[in-house]
Short mmCIF file of C-alpha atoms and ligand atoms in Angstrom, two decimals:
data_model
loop_
_atom_site.label_atom_id
_atom_site.label_comp_id
_atom_site.label_asym_id
_atom_site.label_seq_id
_atom_site.Cartn_x
_atom_site.Cartn_y
_atom_site.Cartn_z
CA MET A 1 0.04 -0.25 0.02
CA ILE A 2 1.21 3.44 -0.54
CA LYS A 3 0.16 6.64 0.78
CA ILE A 4 0.01 10.10 -1.19
CA LEU A 5 -0.08 13.36 0.40
CA ALA A 6 -3.22 14.96 -1.06
CA ARG A 7 -6.39 16.95 -0.64
CA PRO A 8 -8.39 16.77 1.32
CA PHE A 9 -6.49 13.88 2.82
CA PRO A 10 -4.03 11.32 1.94
CA PHE A 11 -4.98 8.78 -0.84
CA LEU A 12 -4.30 5.30 -0.13
CA CYS A 13 -3.79 3.03 -2.94
CA GLU A 14 -1.80 -0.43 -4.33
CA PRO A 15 -0.06 0.25 -7.65
CA ARG A 16 -1.45 -2.94 -9.10
CA SER A 17 -5.10 -2.07 -8.55
CA THR A 18 -4.18 1.73 -9.54
CA ALA A 19 -4.38 2.95 -13.44
CA LEU A 20 -3.14 5.93 -14.84
CA VAL A 21 -5.56 7.58 -16.95
CA ILE A 22 -4.15 10.17 -19.64
CA ILE A 23 -6.89 12.17 -20.99
CA ASP A 24 -6.94 13.32 -24.46
CA MET A 25 -3.04 14.53 -24.97
CA GLN A 26 -3.90 14.57 -28.67
CA ARG A 27 -2.56 17.16 -31.19
CA ASP A 28 -6.27 18.35 -31.58
CA PHE A 29 -6.23 19.88 -28.14
CA VAL A 30 -2.54 21.17 -27.70
CA GLU A 31 -1.35 22.38 -31.20
CA PRO A 32 -2.58 24.93 -33.58
CA GLY A 33 -5.06 24.26 -36.22
CA GLY A 34 -7.21 21.56 -34.24
CA PHE A 35 -10.26 21.38 -32.38
CA GLY A 36 -9.06 23.32 -29.17
CA ALA A 37 -7.84 26.17 -31.39
CA SER A 38 -11.37 26.09 -33.94
CA LEU A 39 -13.25 27.11 -30.68
CA GLY A 40 -10.89 30.01 -30.14
CA ASN A 41 -8.81 28.98 -27.31
CA ASP A 42 -4.87 29.57 -26.98
CA VAL A 43 -3.62 25.93 -27.09
CA THR A 44 -0.13 26.76 -26.30
CA ARG A 45 -0.55 27.06 -22.50
CA LEU A 46 -1.65 23.23 -22.79
CA GLN A 47 1.59 22.34 -23.88
CA ALA A 48 3.47 22.95 -20.44
CA ILE A 49 2.37 19.84 -18.87
CA ILE A 50 3.51 17.36 -21.41
CA PRO A 51 6.57 16.75 -19.33
CA THR A 52 4.80 16.40 -16.10
CA VAL A 53 2.50 13.72 -17.61
CA ARG A 54 5.32 11.99 -19.22
CA ALA A 55 6.89 11.53 -15.85
CA LEU A 56 3.92 9.74 -14.37
CA LEU A 57 3.92 7.60 -17.59
CA THR A 58 7.29 6.68 -16.97
CA LEU A 59 6.55 6.06 -13.35
CA TRP A 60 3.51 3.74 -14.24
CA ARG A 61 5.74 1.98 -16.92
CA GLN A 62 8.37 1.42 -14.09
CA ALA A 63 5.95 0.04 -12.03
CA GLY A 64 4.25 -2.37 -14.35
CA ALA A 65 1.17 -0.92 -13.46
CA LEU A 66 -2.06 -0.08 -15.85
CA ILE A 67 -1.88 2.70 -18.18
CA VAL A 68 -4.89 4.16 -20.12
CA HIS A 69 -4.90 6.57 -23.00
CA THR A 70 -8.14 8.55 -24.19
CA ARG A 71 -8.67 10.44 -27.32
CA GLU A 72 -11.84 12.45 -28.02
CA SER A 73 -12.63 10.89 -31.22
CA HIS A 74 -15.41 10.16 -33.97
CA ARG A 75 -15.77 7.57 -36.61
CA PRO A 76 -14.86 9.08 -40.11
CA ASP A 77 -18.84 8.90 -41.24
CA LEU A 78 -19.34 11.04 -37.78
CA SER A 79 -22.38 8.36 -36.88
CA ASP A 80 -21.32 8.73 -33.49
CA CYS A 81 -21.18 12.31 -33.30
CA PRO A 82 -24.58 14.05 -32.30
CA PRO A 83 -25.76 16.87 -34.67
CA ALA A 84 -25.77 18.76 -31.00
CA LYS A 85 -22.13 18.34 -30.69
CA ARG A 86 -21.26 19.19 -34.40
CA ASN A 87 -23.56 22.17 -34.74
CA ARG A 88 -22.69 23.92 -31.49
CA GLY A 89 -21.39 27.48 -31.51
CA SER A 90 -19.47 29.24 -34.47
CA PRO A 91 -16.33 27.07 -34.47
CA SER A 92 -13.82 27.99 -37.27
CA LEU A 93 -14.09 24.55 -38.19
CA ARG A 94 -16.71 22.04 -37.08
CA ILE A 95 -16.05 18.10 -36.26
CA GLY A 96 -15.01 16.28 -39.20
CA ASP A 97 -13.99 19.54 -41.51
CA VAL A 98 -10.70 19.25 -43.08
CA GLY A 99 -8.04 21.41 -41.18
CA PRO A 100 -4.51 21.64 -41.23
CA MET A 101 -3.97 18.39 -39.42
CA GLY A 102 -6.54 16.44 -41.30
CA ARG A 103 -10.26 16.16 -40.19
CA VAL A 104 -10.91 17.72 -37.16
CA LEU A 105 -11.54 15.22 -33.71
CA VAL A 106 -11.78 12.32 -36.56
CA ALA A 107 -10.12 8.96 -35.69
CA GLY A 108 -6.76 8.30 -37.82
CA GLU A 109 -6.37 11.70 -38.79
CA PRO A 110 -3.01 13.26 -37.75
CA GLY A 111 -4.56 16.05 -35.18
CA ASN A 112 -6.27 13.11 -33.23
CA GLN A 113 -2.73 11.45 -32.77
CA ILE A 114 -1.39 11.49 -28.67
CA VAL A 115 1.56 13.98 -28.94
CA GLU A 116 4.72 12.09 -29.77
CA ALA A 117 6.16 12.59 -26.03
CA LEU A 118 3.08 10.65 -24.79
CA ALA A 119 2.76 7.99 -27.31
CA PRO A 120 1.20 4.73 -26.38
CA ARG A 121 2.72 1.41 -26.46
CA ALA A 122 1.09 -1.57 -27.71
CA SER A 123 0.66 -3.13 -24.10
CA GLU A 124 -1.52 0.25 -23.00
CA ILE A 125 -4.95 0.75 -23.47
CA VAL A 126 -6.11 3.24 -25.98
CA ILE A 127 -9.98 4.57 -25.39
CA ASP A 128 -11.14 6.23 -28.59
CA LYS A 129 -14.49 7.82 -26.77
CA PRO A 130 -17.29 10.00 -28.48
CA GLY A 131 -18.12 11.97 -25.52
CA LYS A 132 -16.37 14.21 -22.88
CA GLY A 133 -16.28 11.67 -20.57
CA ALA A 134 -14.06 8.42 -20.90
CA PHE A 135 -16.86 5.87 -19.72
CA TYR A 136 -19.50 7.01 -21.98
CA ALA A 137 -19.98 4.49 -24.79
CA THR A 138 -16.47 2.90 -24.59
CA GLY A 139 -16.36 -0.02 -22.51
CA LEU A 140 -13.80 1.35 -20.38
CA HIS A 141 -15.60 0.40 -16.99
CA GLU A 142 -15.71 -3.35 -18.05
CA MET A 143 -11.80 -3.39 -19.25
CA LEU A 144 -10.93 -1.78 -15.77
CA GLN A 145 -13.36 -4.46 -13.82
CA ALA A 146 -11.49 -7.28 -15.97
CA ARG A 147 -8.07 -5.89 -14.58
CA SER A 148 -9.53 -5.74 -10.84
CA ILE A 149 -8.69 -1.85 -11.19
CA THR A 150 -10.13 0.01 -8.00
CA HIS A 151 -8.34 3.29 -8.26
CA LEU A 152 -7.69 5.66 -10.75
CA VAL A 153 -5.12 8.38 -11.21
CA PHE A 154 -6.01 11.26 -13.68
CA ALA A 155 -4.01 13.79 -15.97
CA GLY A 156 -4.71 15.29 -19.21
CA VAL A 157 -6.87 18.01 -20.87
CA THR A 158 -8.87 19.76 -20.30
CA THR A 159 -9.58 19.86 -16.51
CA GLU A 160 -13.02 21.11 -16.41
CA VAL A 161 -14.19 19.38 -19.64
CA CYS A 162 -13.02 15.91 -20.40
CA VAL A 163 -11.05 15.27 -17.31
CA GLN A 164 -13.65 16.36 -14.41
CA THR A 165 -16.44 14.66 -16.87
CA SER A 166 -14.24 11.31 -16.56
CA MET A 167 -13.78 11.61 -13.07
CA ARG A 168 -16.91 12.24 -12.17
CA GLU A 169 -18.39 9.22 -14.16
CA ALA A 170 -15.62 7.18 -12.43
CA ASN A 171 -16.56 8.35 -8.98
CA ASP A 172 -20.17 7.49 -9.56
CA ARG A 173 -18.94 3.76 -10.48
CA GLY A 174 -17.08 3.36 -7.69
CA TYR A 175 -13.44 4.16 -8.33
CA GLU A 176 -11.23 6.30 -5.81
CA CYS A 177 -10.13 8.96 -8.02
CA LEU A 178 -6.88 11.41 -7.73
CA LEU A 179 -6.41 14.24 -9.98
CA VAL A 180 -2.67 15.40 -10.37
CA GLU A 181 -2.70 19.05 -9.98
CA ASP A 182 0.25 19.90 -12.33
CA ALA A 183 -0.61 17.20 -14.94
CA THR A 184 -3.81 18.70 -16.02
CA GLU A 185 -4.49 22.16 -17.63
CA SER A 186 -7.26 24.09 -19.13
CA TYR A 187 -7.62 26.96 -21.58
CA PHE A 188 -9.07 28.85 -18.63
CA PRO A 189 -6.66 29.21 -15.61
CA GLU A 190 -10.00 30.06 -13.03
CA PHE A 191 -11.73 27.10 -14.29
CA LYS A 192 -8.55 24.71 -13.28
CA ALA A 193 -8.56 26.38 -10.30
CA ALA A 194 -12.32 25.71 -9.62
CA THR A 195 -11.94 22.49 -10.45
CA LEU A 196 -9.48 21.21 -8.21
CA ALA A 197 -11.02 22.96 -5.34
CA MET A 198 -14.73 21.38 -6.07
CA ILE A 199 -13.29 17.75 -6.52
CA ALA A 200 -11.85 18.08 -2.87
CA ALA A 201 -14.18 19.81 -1.21
CA GLN A 202 -16.90 18.10 1.19
CA GLY A 203 -14.50 15.71 2.04
CA GLY A 204 -13.45 14.70 -1.17
CA ILE A 205 -17.06 14.63 -3.03
CA VAL A 206 -15.63 13.67 -6.39
CA GLY A 207 -12.17 12.51 -5.05
CA TRP A 208 -8.61 13.52 -4.25
CA THR A 209 -6.02 16.17 -5.81
CA ALA A 210 -2.25 16.16 -5.34
CA PRO A 211 0.96 17.33 -7.12
CA SER A 212 3.11 15.13 -9.20
CA ASN A 213 5.94 15.40 -6.81
CA GLN A 214 3.94 13.66 -4.12
CA VAL A 215 2.80 10.71 -6.64
CA LEU A 216 6.38 10.18 -7.47
CA SER A 217 7.45 10.26 -3.87
CA ALA A 218 5.02 7.96 -2.59
CA PHE A 219 5.60 5.35 -5.59
CA LEU A 220 9.34 5.79 -5.39
CA SER A 221 9.58 5.41 -1.53
N1 TIU B 1 -12.95 22.42 -25.24
C1 TIU B 1 -12.46 21.98 -24.32
O1 TIU B 1 -11.97 22.26 -23.20
N2 TIU B 1 -12.37 20.34 -24.11
C2 TIU B 1 -12.80 19.72 -25.08
O2 TIU B 1 -13.81 19.88 -25.85
N3 TIU B 1 -12.49 18.37 -24.96
C3 TIU B 1 -11.51 18.01 -24.01
O3 TIU B 1 -11.57 18.57 -22.66
N4 TIU B 1 -10.68 16.87 -24.18
#
């Protein structure tokens, strides 16, 4: 059992039953010309977390523990993209449109690939998810149950959209969840801060948060 110093109180877990879940570290969100930029966001601020997420990835690989990568991704025929999602707002490019990194948020396109520094290995789970949450229409819960996973450590983007949605879905399914504070980022710093605060409030109503150095030191001690 390892003990991570976290908010609102220490997070206890066994590495063999604790998966690292890296949400949507794909070019669509962190590079110019993708989905994030099409919504009017400055995507460069998300790139700063890549080394921290990589440190967690390396730690999990060294521990031989389970790693899950997700991508927000739609089938090329967009049959899994509700019109309500595609037609919302006034983006410069809509889901499925051709942009500088290929078709926006479409599986297999250059923009849909996870950034090189965090590229999944063959032994790791990669989930293509049509929604913001990692559990909706993916089979992730069944995959985790089959591997006796009870605890999830989250990283990735964006904090208040796909990360928070996935963490809430996981919490409702009975997982003990921790979000690594400096391994997640938002286009809106105030939304990130609010998300971290609301997760740990009320005695950990959604779960725990901790800085990466506490996760690393707990695993390595
Ligand atoms: N727009 C935004 O902040 N996020 C998303 O649309 N998806 C994810 O968070 N991955």
